[in-house]
Short mmCIF file of C-alpha atoms in Angstrom, two decimals:
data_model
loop_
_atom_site.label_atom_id
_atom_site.label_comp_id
_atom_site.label_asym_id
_atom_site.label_seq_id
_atom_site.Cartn_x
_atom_site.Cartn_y
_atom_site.Cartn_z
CA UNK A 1 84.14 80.69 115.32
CA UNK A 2 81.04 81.94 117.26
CA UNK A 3 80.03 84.12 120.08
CA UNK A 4 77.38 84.27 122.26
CA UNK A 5 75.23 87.24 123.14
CA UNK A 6 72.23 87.04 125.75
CA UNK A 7 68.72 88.14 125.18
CA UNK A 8 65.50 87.92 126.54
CA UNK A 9 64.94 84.51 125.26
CA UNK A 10 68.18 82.87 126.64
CA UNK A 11 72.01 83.13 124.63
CA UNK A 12 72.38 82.52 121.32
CA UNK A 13 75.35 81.78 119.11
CA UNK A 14 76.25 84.41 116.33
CA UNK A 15 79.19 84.39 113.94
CA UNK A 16 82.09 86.45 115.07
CA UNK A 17 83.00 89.11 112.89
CA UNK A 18 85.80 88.77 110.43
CA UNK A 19 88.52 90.97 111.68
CA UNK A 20 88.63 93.18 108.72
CA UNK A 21 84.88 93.92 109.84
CA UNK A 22 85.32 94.79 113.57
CA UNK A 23 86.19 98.46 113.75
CA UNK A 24 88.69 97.62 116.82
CA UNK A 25 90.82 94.90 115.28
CA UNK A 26 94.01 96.95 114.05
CA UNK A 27 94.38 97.41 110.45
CA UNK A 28 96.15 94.72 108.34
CA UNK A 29 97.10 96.39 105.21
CA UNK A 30 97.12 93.06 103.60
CA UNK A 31 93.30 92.99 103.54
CA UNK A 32 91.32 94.74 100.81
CA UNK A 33 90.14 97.81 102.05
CA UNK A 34 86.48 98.41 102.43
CA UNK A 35 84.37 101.31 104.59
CA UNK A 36 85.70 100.73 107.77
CA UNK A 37 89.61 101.60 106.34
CA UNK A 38 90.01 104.95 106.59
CA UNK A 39 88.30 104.75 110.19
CA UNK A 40 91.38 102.51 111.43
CA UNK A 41 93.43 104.78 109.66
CA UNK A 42 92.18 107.59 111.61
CA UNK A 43 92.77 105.32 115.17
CA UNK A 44 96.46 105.37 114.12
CA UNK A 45 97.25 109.02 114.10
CA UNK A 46 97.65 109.32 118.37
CA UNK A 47 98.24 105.23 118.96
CA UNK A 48 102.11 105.02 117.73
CA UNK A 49 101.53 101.04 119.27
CA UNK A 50 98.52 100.48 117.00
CA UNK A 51 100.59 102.47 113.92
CA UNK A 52 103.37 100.22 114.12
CA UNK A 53 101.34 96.73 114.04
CA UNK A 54 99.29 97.74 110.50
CA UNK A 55 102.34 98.91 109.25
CA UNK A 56 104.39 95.51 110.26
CA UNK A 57 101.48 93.55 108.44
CA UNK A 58 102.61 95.45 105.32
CA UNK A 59 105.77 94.24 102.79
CA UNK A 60 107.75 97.77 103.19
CA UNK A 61 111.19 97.58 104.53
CA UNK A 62 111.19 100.51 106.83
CA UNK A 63 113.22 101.50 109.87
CA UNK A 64 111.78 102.95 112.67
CA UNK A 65 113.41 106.18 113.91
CA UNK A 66 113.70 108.21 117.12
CA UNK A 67 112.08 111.56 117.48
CA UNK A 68 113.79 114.04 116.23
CA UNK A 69 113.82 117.96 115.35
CA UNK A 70 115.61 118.76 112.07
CA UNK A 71 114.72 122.11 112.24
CA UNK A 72 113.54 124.21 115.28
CA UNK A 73 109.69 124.31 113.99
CA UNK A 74 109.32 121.17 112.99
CA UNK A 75 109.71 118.30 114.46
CA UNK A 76 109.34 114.74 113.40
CA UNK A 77 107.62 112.48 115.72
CA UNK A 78 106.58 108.90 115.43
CA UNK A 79 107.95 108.54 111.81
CA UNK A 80 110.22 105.54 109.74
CA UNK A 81 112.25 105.70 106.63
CA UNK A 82 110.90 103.52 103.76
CA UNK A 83 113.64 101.94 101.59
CA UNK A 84 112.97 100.40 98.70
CA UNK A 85 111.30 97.20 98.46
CA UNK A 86 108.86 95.42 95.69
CA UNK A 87 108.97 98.54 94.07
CA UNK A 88 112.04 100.43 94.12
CA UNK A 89 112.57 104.60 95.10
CA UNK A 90 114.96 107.34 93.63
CA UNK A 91 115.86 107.96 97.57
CA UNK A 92 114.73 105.99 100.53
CA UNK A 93 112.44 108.82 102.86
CA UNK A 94 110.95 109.64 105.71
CA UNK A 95 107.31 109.30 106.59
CA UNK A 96 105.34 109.36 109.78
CA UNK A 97 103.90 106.20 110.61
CA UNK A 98 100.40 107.13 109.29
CA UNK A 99 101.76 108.65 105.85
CA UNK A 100 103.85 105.11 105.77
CA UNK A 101 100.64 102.57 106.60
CA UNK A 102 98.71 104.79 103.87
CA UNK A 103 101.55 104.73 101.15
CA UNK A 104 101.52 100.66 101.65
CA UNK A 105 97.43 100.67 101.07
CA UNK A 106 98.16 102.39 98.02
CA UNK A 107 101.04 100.67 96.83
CA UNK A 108 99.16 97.24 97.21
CA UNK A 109 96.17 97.58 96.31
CA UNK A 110 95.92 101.14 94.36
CA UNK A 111 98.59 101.71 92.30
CA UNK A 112 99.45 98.15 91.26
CA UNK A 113 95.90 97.77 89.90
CA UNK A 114 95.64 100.37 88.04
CA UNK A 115 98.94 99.51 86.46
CA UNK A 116 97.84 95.98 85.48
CA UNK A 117 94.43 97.33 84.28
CA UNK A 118 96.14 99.94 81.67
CA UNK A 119 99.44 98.43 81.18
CA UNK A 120 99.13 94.68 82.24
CA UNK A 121 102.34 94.97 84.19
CA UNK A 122 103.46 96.22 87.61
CA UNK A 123 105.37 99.47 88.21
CA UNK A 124 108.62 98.37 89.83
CA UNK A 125 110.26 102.09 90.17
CA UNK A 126 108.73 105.49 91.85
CA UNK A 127 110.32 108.88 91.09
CA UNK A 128 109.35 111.50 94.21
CA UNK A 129 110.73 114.86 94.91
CA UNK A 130 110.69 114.09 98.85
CA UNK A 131 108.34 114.04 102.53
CA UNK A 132 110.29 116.21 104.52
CA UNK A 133 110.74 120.16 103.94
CA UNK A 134 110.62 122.58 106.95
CA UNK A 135 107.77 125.22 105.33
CA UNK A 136 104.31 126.95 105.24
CA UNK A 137 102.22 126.19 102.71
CA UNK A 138 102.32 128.18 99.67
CA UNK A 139 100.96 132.12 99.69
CA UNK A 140 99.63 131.00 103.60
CA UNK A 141 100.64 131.35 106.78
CA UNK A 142 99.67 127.68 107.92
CA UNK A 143 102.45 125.10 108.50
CA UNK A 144 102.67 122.14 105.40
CA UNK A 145 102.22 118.45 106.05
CA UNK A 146 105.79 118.40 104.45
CA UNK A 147 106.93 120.04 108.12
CA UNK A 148 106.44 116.88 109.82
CA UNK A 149 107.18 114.41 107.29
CA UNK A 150 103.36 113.58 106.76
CA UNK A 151 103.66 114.41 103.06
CA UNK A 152 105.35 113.01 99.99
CA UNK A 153 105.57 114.53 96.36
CA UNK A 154 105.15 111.56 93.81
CA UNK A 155 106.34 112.56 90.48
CA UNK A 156 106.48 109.59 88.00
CA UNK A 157 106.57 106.05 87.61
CA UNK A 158 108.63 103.11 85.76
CA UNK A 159 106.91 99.94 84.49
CA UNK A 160 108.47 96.32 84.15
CA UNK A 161 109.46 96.88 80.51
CA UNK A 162 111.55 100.17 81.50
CA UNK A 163 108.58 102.60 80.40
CA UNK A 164 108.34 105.71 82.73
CA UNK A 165 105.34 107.81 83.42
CA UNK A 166 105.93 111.13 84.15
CA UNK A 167 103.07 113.47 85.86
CA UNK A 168 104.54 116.52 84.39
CA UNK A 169 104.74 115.21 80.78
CA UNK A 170 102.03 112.59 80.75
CA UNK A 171 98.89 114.28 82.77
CA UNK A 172 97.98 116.12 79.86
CA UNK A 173 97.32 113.90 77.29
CA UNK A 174 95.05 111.64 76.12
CA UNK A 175 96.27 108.03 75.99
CA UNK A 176 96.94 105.22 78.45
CA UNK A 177 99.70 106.73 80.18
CA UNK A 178 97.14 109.86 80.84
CA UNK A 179 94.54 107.17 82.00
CA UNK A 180 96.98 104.99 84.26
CA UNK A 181 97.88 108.86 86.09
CA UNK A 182 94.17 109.01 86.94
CA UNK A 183 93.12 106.03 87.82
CA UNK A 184 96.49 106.44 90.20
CA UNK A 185 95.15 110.01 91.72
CA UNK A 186 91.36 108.28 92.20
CA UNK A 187 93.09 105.24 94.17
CA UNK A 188 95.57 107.46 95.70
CA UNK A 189 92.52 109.69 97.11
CA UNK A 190 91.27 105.91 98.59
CA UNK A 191 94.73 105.39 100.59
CA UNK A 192 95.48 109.21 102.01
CA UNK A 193 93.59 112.01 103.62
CA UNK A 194 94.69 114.62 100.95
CA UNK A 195 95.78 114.12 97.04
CA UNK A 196 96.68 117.26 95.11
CA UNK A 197 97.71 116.93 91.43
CA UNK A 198 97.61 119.12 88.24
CA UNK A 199 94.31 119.60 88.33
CA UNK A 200 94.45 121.54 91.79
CA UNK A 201 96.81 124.53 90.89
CA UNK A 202 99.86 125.05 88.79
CA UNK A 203 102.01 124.89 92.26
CA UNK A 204 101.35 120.74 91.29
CA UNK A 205 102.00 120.46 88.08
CA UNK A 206 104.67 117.75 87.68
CA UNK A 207 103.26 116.32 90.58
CA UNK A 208 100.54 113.94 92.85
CA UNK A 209 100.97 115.56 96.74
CA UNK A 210 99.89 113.13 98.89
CA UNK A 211 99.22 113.57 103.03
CA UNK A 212 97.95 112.53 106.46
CA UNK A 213 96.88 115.57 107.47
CA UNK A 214 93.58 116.48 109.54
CA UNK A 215 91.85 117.29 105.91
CA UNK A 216 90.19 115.42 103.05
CA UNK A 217 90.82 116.48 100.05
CA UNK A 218 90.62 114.80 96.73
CA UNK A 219 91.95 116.97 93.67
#
């Protein structure tokens, strides 16, 4: 496929650009992400329309809910709950759209890497302690990403053969299980705006926060 593009010389014919390439084709989270990701990430955050096509290019089952307030300070806007699919959850939750498209990049093509590279199997089980929780962050006066649902706790894993990986038990150490938790934080850190694990404070200790929020944060 080509375009054409004047100049002084008359038009000429260049090659369109591949989709994943132009900054304004919505994200397809079935694409490997390169340096124009996180900027169609950040076009979904206030285009609910634009949210809802990357995330329907992804393999989640998800179902889309109506706004809603839970509690009187925090509402919930533009958000699904993910139910288990490929890999399977303790609970199904709810996520904003964003949080959602981001968990799928990092599902695909973070975490099941680095599983395959240190294990040579898939994970097929997440353990999380939750997305939504009506509260400030800790010791500060500032509202969490957990208030809107734009957060989730991750805080272990299960492999094919039944193994589980545990953040609180496993971060510490020194063996493939300690490896397979960092190369999960680093791709993590590719897929959301903020990641927060053991190494950030002892408030995340047995666990990898991950959000949407304004931030960037890698820890």
């Amino acid at each position: 496929m080509r375009c054409w593009q004047g100049s002084p010389g008359g038009w000429q014919a260049w090659p369109a650009v591949p989709p994943r390439w132009n900054p304004w084709v919505p994200l397809d989270v079935r694409d490997s992400p390169n340096l124009l990701t996180p900027f169609k990430q950040w076009r979904l955050r206030h285009d609910p329309a634009l949210c809802a096509t990357a995330l329907a290019s992804s393999a989640l089952r998800y179902t889309v809910l109506a706004d809603s307030r839970p509690a009187p300070d925090c509402p919930i806007e533009n958000s699904v709950r993910l139910h288990a699919a490929k890999v399977a959850f303790n609970a199904s939750f709810i996520a904003t759209c964003p949080l959602a498209v981001g968990y799928a990049l990092f599902e695909r093509h973070g975490l099941q890497s680095a599983a395959r590279r240190v294990f040579g199997q898939p994970v097929v089980g997440i353990e999380h302690y939750g997305s939504f929780a009506c509260r400030n962050i800790a010791r500060s006066a500032r509202r969490s990403q957990h208030a809107s649902a734009n957060a989730l706790d991750i805080a272990g894993f299960r492999l094919g053969d039944g193994r589980r990986i545990s953040v609180a038990r496993d971060w510490g150490g020194d063996d493939e299980a300690a490896r397979f938790l960092r190369l999960v934080r680093d791709a993590a850190c590719r897929s959301f705006n903020v990641t927060l694990g053991p190494d950030y404070n002892a408030a995340h200790r047995d666990h990898l926060h991950v959000d949407m929020g304004p931030g960037r944060l890698c820890r």
